[in-house]
Every structure is written in C-alpha cells, then in structure tokens.
Coordinates of C-alpha atoms in Angstrom, one line a residue:
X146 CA -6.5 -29.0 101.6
X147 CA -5.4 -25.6 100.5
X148 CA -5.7 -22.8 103.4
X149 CA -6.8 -19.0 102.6
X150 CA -4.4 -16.9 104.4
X151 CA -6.8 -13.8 105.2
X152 CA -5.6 -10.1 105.7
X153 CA -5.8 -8.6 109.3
X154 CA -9.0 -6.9 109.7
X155 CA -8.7 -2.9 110.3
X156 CA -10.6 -1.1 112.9
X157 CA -12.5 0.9 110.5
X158 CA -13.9 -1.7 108.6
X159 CA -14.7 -3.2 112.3
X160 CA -16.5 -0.3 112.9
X161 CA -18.5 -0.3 109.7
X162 CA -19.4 -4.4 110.5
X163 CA -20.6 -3.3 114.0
X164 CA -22.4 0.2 112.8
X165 CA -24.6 -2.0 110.0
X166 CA -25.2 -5.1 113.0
X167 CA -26.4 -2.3 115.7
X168 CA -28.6 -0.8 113.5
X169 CA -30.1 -3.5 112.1
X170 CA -31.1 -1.4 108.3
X171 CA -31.3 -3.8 105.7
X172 CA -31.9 -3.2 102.0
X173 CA -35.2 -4.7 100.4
X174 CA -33.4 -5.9 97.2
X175 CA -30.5 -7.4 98.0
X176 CA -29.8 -8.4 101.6
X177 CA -26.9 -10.2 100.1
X178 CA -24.6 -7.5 99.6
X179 CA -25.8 -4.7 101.4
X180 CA -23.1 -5.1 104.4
X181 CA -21.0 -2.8 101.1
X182 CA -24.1 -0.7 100.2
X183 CA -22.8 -1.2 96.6
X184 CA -25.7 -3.0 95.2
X185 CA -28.2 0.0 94.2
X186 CA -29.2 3.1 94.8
X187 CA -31.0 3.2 97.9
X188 CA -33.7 5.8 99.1
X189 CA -35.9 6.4 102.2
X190 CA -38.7 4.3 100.5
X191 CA -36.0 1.4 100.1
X192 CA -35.2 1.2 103.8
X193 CA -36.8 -1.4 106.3
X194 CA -37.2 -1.4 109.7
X195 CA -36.3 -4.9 110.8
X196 CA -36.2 -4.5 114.8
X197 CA -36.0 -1.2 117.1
X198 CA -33.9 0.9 117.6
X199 CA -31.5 1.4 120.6
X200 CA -32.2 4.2 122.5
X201 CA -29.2 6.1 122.0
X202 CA -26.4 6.0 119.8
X203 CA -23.1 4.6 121.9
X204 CA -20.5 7.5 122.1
X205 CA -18.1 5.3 120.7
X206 CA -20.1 4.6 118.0
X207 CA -20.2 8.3 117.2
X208 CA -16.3 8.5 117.4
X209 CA -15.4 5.9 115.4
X210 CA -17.9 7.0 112.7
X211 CA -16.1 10.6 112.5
X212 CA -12.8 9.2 112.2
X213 CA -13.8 7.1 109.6
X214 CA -15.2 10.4 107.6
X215 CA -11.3 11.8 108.3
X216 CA -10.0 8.6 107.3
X217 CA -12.3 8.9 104.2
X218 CA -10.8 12.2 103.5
X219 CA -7.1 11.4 103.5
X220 CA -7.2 7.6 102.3
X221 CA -4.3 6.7 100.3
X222 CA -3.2 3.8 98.4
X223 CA -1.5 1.8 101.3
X224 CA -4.5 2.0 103.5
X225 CA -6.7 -0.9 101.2
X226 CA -9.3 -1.7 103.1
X227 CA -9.6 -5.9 103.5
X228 CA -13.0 -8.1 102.4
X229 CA -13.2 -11.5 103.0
X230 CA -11.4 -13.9 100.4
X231 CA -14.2 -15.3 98.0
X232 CA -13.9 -17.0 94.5
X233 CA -17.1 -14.9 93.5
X234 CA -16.7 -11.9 91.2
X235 CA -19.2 -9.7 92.2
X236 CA -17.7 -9.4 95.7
X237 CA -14.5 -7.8 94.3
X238 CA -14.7 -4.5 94.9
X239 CA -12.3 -1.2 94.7
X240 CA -11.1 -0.1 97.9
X241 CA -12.5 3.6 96.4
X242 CA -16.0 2.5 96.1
X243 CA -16.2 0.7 99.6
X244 CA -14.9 3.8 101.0
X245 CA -17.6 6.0 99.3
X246 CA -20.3 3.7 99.9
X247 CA -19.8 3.0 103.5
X248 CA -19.9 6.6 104.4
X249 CA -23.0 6.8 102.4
X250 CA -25.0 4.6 104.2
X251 CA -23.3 5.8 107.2
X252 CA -24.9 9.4 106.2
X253 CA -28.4 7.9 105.1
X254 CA -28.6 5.9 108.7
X255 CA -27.8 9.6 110.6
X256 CA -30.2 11.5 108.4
X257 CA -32.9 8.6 108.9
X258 CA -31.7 8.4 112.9
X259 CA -32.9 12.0 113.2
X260 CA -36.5 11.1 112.4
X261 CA -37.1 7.6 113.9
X262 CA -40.4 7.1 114.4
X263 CA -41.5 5.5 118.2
X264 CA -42.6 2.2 116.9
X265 CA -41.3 0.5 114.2
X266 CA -42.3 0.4 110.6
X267 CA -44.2 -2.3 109.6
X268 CA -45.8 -2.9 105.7
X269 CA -48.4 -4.8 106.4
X270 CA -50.7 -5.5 102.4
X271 CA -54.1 -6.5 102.8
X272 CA -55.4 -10.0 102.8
X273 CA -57.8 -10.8 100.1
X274 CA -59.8 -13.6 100.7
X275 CA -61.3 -15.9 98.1
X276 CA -60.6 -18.1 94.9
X277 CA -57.9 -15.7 92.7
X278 CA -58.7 -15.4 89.4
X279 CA -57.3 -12.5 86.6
X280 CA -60.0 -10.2 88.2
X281 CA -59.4 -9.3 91.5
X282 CA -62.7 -8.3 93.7
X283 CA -61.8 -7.4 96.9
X284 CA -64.5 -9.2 99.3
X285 CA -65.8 -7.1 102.5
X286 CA -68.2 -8.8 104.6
X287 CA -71.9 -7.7 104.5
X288 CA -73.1 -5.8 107.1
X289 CA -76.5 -7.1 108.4
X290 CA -79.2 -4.0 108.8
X291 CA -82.3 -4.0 110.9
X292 CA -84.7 -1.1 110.1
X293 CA -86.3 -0.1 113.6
X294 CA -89.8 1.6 113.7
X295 CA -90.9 4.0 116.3
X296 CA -92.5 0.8 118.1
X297 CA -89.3 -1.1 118.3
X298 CA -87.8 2.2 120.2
X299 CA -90.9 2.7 122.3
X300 CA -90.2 -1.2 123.1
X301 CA -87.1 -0.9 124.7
X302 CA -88.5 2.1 127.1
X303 CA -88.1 0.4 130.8
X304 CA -90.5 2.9 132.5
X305 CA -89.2 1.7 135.9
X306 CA -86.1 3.3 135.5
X307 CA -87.2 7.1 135.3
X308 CA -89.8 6.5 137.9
X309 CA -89.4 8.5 141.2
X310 CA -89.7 5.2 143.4
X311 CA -88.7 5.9 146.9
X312 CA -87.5 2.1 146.5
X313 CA -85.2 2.8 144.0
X314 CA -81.3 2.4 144.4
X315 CA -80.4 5.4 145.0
X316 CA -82.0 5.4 148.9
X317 CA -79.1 2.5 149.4
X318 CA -76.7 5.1 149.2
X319 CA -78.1 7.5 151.7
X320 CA -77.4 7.3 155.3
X321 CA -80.0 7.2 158.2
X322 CA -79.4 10.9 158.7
X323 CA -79.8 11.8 155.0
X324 CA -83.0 9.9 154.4
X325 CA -84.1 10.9 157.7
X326 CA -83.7 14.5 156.5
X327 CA -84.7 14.2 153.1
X328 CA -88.4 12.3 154.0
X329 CA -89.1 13.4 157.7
X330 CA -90.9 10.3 158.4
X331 CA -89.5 9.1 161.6
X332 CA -87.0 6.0 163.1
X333 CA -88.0 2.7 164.2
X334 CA -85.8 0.6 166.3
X335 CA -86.2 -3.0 166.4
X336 CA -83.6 -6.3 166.7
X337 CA -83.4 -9.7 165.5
X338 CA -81.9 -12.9 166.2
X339 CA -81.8 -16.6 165.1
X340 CA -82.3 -19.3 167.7
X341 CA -80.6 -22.7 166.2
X342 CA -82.0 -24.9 168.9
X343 CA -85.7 -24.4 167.8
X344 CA -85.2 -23.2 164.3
X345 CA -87.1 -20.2 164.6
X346 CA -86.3 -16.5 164.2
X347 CA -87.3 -13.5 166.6
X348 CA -88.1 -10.2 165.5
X349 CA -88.4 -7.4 168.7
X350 CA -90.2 -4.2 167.9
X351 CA -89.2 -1.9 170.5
X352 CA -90.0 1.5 169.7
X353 CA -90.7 4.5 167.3
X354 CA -90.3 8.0 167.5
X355 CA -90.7 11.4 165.6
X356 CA -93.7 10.1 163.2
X357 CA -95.2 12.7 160.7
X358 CA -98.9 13.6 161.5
X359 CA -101.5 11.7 160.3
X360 CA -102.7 12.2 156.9
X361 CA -106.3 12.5 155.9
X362 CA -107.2 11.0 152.4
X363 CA -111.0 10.7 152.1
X364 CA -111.7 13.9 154.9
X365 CA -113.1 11.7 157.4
X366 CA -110.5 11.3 159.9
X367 CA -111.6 13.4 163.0
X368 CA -108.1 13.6 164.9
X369 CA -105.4 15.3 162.6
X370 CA -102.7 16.0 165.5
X371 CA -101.7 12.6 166.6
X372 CA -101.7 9.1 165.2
X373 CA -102.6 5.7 165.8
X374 CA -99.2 4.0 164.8
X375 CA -98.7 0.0 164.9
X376 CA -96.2 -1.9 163.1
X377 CA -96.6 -5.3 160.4
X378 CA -94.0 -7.4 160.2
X379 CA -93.2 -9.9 157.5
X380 CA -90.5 -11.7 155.5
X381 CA -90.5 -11.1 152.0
X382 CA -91.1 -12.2 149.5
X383 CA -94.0 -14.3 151.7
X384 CA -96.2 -10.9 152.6
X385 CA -99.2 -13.4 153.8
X386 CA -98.1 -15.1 157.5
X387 CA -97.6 -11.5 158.5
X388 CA -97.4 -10.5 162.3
X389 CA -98.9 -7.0 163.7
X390 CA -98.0 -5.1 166.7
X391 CA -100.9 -3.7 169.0
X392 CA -102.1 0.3 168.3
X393 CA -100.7 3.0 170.1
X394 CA -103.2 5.6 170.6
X395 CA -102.3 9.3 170.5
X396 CA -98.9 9.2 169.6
X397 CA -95.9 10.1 167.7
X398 CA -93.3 8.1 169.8
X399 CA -94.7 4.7 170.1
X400 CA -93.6 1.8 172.4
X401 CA -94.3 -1.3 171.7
X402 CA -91.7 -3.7 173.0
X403 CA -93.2 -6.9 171.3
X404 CA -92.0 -9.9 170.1
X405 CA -92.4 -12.4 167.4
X406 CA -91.3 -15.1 165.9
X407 CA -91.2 -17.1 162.8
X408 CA -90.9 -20.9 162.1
X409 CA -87.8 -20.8 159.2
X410 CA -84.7 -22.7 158.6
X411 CA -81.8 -20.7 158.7
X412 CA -80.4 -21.3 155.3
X413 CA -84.0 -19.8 154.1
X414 CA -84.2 -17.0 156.8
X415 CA -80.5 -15.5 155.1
X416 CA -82.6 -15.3 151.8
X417 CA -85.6 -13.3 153.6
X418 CA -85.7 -9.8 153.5
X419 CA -87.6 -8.3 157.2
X420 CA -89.8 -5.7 156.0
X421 CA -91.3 -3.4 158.7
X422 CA -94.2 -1.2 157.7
X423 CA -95.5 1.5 160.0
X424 CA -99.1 2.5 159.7
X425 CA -101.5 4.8 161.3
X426 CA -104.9 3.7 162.7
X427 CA -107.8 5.3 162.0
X428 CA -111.7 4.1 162.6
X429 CA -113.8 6.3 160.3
X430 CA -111.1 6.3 157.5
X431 CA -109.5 4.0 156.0
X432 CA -105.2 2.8 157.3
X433 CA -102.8 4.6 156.0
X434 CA -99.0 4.2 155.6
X435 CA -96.6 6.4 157.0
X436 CA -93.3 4.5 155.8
X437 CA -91.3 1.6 155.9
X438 CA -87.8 -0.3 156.9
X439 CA -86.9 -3.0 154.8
X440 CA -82.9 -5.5 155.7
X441 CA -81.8 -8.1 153.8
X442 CA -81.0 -10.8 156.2
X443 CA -78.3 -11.9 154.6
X444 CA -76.2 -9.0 155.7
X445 CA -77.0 -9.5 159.4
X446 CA -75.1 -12.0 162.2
X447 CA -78.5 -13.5 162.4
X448 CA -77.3 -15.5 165.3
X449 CA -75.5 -13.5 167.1
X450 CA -78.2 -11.1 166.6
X451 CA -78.9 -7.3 167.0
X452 CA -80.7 -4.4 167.0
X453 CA -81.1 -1.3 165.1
X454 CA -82.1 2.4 164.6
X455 CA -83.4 2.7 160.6
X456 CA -85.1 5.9 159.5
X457 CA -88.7 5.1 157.6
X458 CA -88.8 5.5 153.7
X459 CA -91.8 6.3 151.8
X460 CA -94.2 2.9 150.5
X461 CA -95.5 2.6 147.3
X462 CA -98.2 0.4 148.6
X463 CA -100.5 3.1 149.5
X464 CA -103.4 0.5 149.9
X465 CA -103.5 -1.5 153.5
X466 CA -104.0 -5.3 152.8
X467 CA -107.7 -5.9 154.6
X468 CA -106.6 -9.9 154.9
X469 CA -107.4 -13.3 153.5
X470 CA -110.4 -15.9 154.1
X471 CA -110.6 -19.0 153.4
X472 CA -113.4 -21.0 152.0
X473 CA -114.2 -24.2 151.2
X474 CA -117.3 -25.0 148.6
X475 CA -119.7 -28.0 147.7
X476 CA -122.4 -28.8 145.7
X477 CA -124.3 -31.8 145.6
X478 CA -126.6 -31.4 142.4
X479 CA -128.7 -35.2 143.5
X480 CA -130.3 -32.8 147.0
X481 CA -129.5 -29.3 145.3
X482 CA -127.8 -28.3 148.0
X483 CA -125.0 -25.5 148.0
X484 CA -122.2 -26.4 151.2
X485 CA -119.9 -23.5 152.3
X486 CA -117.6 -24.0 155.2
X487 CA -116.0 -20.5 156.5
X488 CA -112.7 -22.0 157.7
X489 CA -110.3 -19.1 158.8
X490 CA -108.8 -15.8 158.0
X491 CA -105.6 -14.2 158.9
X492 CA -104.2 -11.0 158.7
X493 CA -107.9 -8.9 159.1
X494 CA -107.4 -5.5 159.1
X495 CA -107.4 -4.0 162.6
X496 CA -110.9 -2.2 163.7
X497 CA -110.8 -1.8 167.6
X498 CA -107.5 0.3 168.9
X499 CA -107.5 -1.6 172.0
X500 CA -107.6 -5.0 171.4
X501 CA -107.8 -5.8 168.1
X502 CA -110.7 -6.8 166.4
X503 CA -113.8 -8.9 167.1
X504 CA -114.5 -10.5 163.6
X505 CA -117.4 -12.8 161.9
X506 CA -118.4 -13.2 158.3
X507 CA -121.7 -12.6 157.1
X508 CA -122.6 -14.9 153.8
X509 CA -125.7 -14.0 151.6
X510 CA -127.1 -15.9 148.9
X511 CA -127.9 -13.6 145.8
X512 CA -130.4 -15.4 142.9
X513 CA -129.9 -13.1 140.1
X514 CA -130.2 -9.6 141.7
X515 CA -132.2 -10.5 144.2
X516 CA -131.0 -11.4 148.4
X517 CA -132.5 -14.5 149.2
X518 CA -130.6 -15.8 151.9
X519 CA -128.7 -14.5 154.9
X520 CA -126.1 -15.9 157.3
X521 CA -123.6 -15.3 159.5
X522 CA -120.5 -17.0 161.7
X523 CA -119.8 -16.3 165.2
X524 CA -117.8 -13.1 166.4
X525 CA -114.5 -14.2 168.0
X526 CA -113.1 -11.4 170.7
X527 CA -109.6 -9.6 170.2
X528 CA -107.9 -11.2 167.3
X529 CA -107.1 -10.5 163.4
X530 CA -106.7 -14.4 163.0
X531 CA -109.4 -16.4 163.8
X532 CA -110.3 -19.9 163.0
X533 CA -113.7 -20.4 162.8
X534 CA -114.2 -23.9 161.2
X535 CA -118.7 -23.7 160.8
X536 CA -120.6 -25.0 157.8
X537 CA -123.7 -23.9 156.3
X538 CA -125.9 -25.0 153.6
X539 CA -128.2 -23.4 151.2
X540 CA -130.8 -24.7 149.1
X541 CA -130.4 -24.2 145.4
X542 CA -131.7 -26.6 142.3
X543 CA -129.6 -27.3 139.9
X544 CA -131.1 -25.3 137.6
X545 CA -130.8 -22.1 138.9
X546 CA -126.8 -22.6 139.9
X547 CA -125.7 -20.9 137.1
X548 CA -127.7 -17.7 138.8
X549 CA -126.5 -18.0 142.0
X550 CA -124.0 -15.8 143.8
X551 CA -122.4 -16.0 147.6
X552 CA -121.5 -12.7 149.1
X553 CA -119.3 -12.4 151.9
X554 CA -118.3 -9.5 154.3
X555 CA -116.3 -9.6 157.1
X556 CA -117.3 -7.3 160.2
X557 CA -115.9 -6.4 163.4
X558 CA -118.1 -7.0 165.7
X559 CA -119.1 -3.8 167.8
X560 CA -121.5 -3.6 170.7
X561 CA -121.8 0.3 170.9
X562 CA -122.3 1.1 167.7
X563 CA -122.8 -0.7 164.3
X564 CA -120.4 -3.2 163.4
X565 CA -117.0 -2.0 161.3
X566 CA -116.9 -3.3 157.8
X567 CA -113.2 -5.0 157.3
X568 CA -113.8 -6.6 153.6
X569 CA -115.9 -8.5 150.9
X570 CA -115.7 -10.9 148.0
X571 CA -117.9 -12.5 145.5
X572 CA -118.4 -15.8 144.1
X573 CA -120.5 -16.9 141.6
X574 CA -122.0 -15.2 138.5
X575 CA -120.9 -11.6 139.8
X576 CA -117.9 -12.6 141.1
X577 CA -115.6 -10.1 142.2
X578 CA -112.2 -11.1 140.9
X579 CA -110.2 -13.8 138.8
X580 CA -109.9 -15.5 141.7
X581 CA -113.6 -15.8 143.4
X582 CA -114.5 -16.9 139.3
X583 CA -111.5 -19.5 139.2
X584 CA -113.0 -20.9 142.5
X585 CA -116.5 -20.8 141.6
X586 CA -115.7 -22.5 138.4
X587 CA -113.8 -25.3 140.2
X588 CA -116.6 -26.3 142.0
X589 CA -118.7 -26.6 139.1
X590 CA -116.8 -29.0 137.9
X591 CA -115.7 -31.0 140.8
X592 CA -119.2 -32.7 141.7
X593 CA -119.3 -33.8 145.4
X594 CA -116.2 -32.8 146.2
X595 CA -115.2 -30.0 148.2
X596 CA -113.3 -27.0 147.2
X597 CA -110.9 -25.3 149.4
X598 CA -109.3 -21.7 148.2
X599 CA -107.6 -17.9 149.7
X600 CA -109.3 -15.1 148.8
X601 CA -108.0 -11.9 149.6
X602 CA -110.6 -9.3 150.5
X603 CA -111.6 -6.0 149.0
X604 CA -113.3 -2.6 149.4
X605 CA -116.3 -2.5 149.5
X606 CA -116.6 0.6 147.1
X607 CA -114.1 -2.0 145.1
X608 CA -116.9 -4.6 144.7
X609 CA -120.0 -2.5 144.2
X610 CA -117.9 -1.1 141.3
X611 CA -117.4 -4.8 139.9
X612 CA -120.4 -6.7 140.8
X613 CA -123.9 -6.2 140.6
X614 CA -124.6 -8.9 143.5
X615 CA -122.7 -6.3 146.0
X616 CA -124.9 -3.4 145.3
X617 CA -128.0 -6.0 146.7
X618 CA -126.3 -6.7 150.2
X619 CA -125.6 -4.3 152.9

C-alpha cells in the first residue's frame, strides 16, 4: 500500500479552513469546491444562509484575517500554500489564484457581515398543488361567501345586552357602599345556615333600615311619608314555595327577627340562589317593590353559616305575584253535573297589616254572559296559605258545557268594611289564560275523572280586559 506523504499545513491556510467553517457561507453551485472560492463568480444573489450567525466576530479571527491580507501582499515563491494530495485535476490549483481568491471571499463575507440580517435567509418557492401538466394553473382555494341581508344583521341584535337592567353584570362589581350610593334604596341584614342533621336550611331576617319612601303608582295610596315594608323569601329558580315576613307599619327601619326554613338537600341548597325581595304594603293600592338582595349559595359556608349586611338593588319585576290556587275539576255528562273542589292556595297576596290575611274564594257559574250561579268557601283567619279542601257542584246539561264558564275571586275577608279583592281567574269558554283553557280543555276530555291544576291569579282589571265572563261578576 503506497502512503501519500502530505505537506505541513500553514497557519494561514488554517485560518482560511476555520474562517469558511465559522461562517458557515456556502456557494449554491458548487459546494464542492467552494472551500477555494475558485469555482465561479460569486455575487450577493449567489450566497446562502445555511445557519446563524455568531454574534460577534472572534478577535482572533479578525487578526489572523489581516495578516493574511499582509501575507497576501508580500507572498513570494517559497511561501506555496499546501492543498490536500488528490489524483483529480480540477483540484490543482496555482498557489496565485488561491491566494487571490481566499481574500476575495474573505472580503465578500466582511462586506456581507456588515448587513446581516436578524434572522436568517430562507428561499422558501411556493407549493403548487395538483396533477402537473405543460400548463401550470396555480390553484387557490375558493373562498365560500354568504350574502347577509339587513334581517340576518337585525338577527344577531341580543337586545338584552344594551338594556339598562339593574341585574346586569356590572352591579357584581360594585360594592355595598357604591350601590348603596348609586340607588339609595336601603340595607337588609339577614343570615343563613344549613342544619345537616334535619336536612333543612334556615334563613333569619333580622332587620332593615334607611328604605326610600313609598311610591304611589295609581294615586291612591293615602300615606306617602312612611311605608309598610315586609320581606319574601325564596330560592331560586323555585319562586312558588316562597316564605313572607309579617308588615311593619310606619316605617323605614324595620325589624323583623323571623325565621324560616326550607326542606332541601344540601348538594341542591349550594345550587339555590336566596333571593330576598323587600316590598311596601299598601291597602288601597296595589304592592310595590322597593328592591331586592339576591346570594348564590354556592359562595357561602352554608354550614357554618352567617349573616350579612347587603344594600337593595332595583327589581325588574315591578308586578307583586297575587298567589296560586288550586283546583280540581269533574264532569259527569250521565247526571250533568259540573264538580269543583277548591283545594288550597299559597302565597296570597297580603291584605290585613296585622295579621295577614283572612282569605275564601268565591266561584260563579257564568252561562254565556249571563251569572247563574254563586258560591263561596269559608274564610280562614291570619294566613296567605290556606288549605281549604270543600267541594261543590253545579248543575249543567251536557249540552250547554260548551257555554259554561267558572269564575273565581279570591277575597280577604274583612268585617269592617267590604272584603279586599286578592285575585281572579277564568275557566271555561272565556277563560282567562293558556292555562285556565289547557285545564278546562283537559277535563273535557277526561270523562269522570277528576282534574287537578295551579293557576296563578290575576288582576282583576287583567281579566275584565281578557274575558267577557269577568265583566258579569262582581
């Protein structure tokens, strides 16, 4: 095996080796040769980024590049610059042209230096996709369009998001003081707490104080420089087994200091959300709202309980609920007789300050437009949920059914004067509602069996406006 004896290596052709490796610049047409730059003429367009570049040129770098340019300058014959031994042609080179084209690239690499750009180069082509052919088409993908008309846009308007809702979200932000402040509606102080033994959660309602003054919305209210505050209680989103304090007569700091409670598991009461409305009494008029408190249970130690001073925000629900009845219905077409059992109601709306209300329900068979029939249930004393569990009959043929419609009207009994009215509904053919129709037709087509159904209970300027068969009852 025959053995190449090579030359020692120099130190400026060293430096040239490690100037082209630290740099990393590489020609595009010939990566062979270009460690001697001798294969073309190379430009700035010819150059390629292949990696970054360091951040600053060594100093030693810098030095051994200037005393290659002396070395350049004053090369003479004896100073041949050495190449690796190889049996191809094209790497034989002159010593004369490896000087001259080292320090050219060593030139073009400063000049290029100078204006390095912060990220490097990269020629990225663009992918054509699809089957090539002579004729290139570049392909873009098609944009779907959806023309809109003005009822599209009108569409997407969400009304409840520009309305001035005193529930909005922007009230969560506020503190007591600030809301306090902004509606002047008074505080309420109350406490809760979760009993595990019994399963049941207590709500206290202890007191109120600086309450607007009342408010007079149909001019009847006789007493416009104190209210008649009490307090409903309920746990939303159930707003029908509500509890109600007792009225406070005269007064703008209430104290009530009662309890109640509510039969709830404890995994359900952390999904409730205690809603506290305060309202003003008022006999001739009807009950308005002065504000409300509402607390997500979930962010309370309902066990370990507490209590709390929360300033009242404004209610949208300007209306006061006048309560539920329910009623069960029968006919039995073979003895035309019409059966209606008054069962309960809960949640009537309060008509005597003192204790509550005494209420009964008056039902009156309508034929067409014409009263035919009157009755009434007994009055049961100091209470907004009575059970009174009485039957009564009327006498109607089959054939006349179809004009036949029950009125009912809930009164507080009142020994003094003539009895409040609390509410009314209709059933039959001028019924008052969805509901009292829904009911009315459910009987019609359950024969001898009864019907049993919640109706909640309206105005009476409500039903007069609805149904005919109101305007024919007092």
């Amino acid at each position: 095996m025959a053995y190449i004896q090579l030359e020692p290596l120099n130190e400026g052709f060293l430096s040239r080796i490690s100037d082209l490796l630290l740099c990393r610049w590489t020609c595009r047409h010939c990566c062979q040769k270009c460690y001697e730059s001798s294969c073309c003429q190379s430009s700035e367009d010819e150059v390629e980024i292949l990696g970054p570049f360091p951040a600053q040129t060594p100093p030693w770098l810098l030095a051994s590049r200037s005393s290659d340019k002396d070395g350049d300058s004053v090369h003479t014959a004896s100073e041949v610059p050495l190449t690796p031994r190889t049996n191809s042609p094209d790497r034989r080179c002159s010593s004369s042209d490896t000087s001259k084209s080292t320090y050219s690239l060593t030139r073009r690499i400063s000049s290029l230096e100078s204006r390095r750009p912060s990220s490097p180069l990269i020629d990225i082509k663009p992918i054509e996709f699809g089957v090539l052919s002579a004729k290139k088409e570049p392909i873009q993908p098609s944009v779907l369009r959806r023309t809109y008309t003005p009822d599209d846009y009108f569409r997407k308007f969400e009304p409840h998001l520009y309305s001035l809702d005193s529930n909005s979200d922007d009230v969560d932000f506020l503190t007591d003081a600030e809301i306090l402040s902004k509606y002047q509606l008074g505080m309420l102080h109350f406490s809760t707490q979760y009993d595990l033994l019994h399963n049941h959660l207590t709500v206290r309602v202890i007191e109120a104080r600086d309450l607007p003054p009342p408010i007079s919305h149909d001019g009847a209210r006789q007493d416009m420089a104190h209210s008649n505050p009490y307090v409903k209680i309920c746990l939303l989103p159930d707003q029908k087994n509500s509890k109600q304090t007792g009225v406070k007569r005269k007064t703008q700091k209430p104290v009530f200091e009662e309890r109640y409670t509510f039969e709830i598991p404890f995994l359900e009461a952390q999904r409730r959300t205690l809603l506290l409305t305060v309202l003003d009494f008022d006999k001739f008029s009807r009950h308005c709202v002065i504000g409300k408190v509402s607390v997500p249970l979930c962010e309370v130690d309902l066990v370990k309980g507490g209590h709390w001073w929360k300033a009242l925000i404004p209610s949208t629900q300007n209306e006061v609920e006048l309560g539920e009845l329910l009623l069960s219905l029968n006919y039995l077409p073979s003895a035309g007789r019409l059966n209606v059992d008054v069962i309960r109601a809960k949640q009537l709306l309060q008509t005597d300050v003192s204790q509550g209300s005494d209420p009964f329900v008056k039902i009156q068979l309508v034929h067409g437009l014409k009263l035919v029939k009157t009755k009434k249930t007994s009055f049961l004393r100091g209470t907004i949920d009575p059970f009174y569990n009485e039957s009564f009959s009327f006498k109607v043929p089959q054939e006349e059914l179809e004009n036949a419609s029950l009125v009912f009207t809930v009164f507080g009994h009142n020994m003094k004067s003539s009895n409040d009215f609390i509410g009314r509904i209709v059933i039959g053919q001028y019924s008052s509602g969805p509901s009292e129709s829904n009911h009315w037709r459910r009987m019609l087509n359950a024969h001898r069996t009864a019907v049993e159904q919640w109706h909640s209970l309206r105005s009476r300027a409500e039903c007069d406006r609805v149904s005919p068969a109101s305007l024919e009852v007092t």
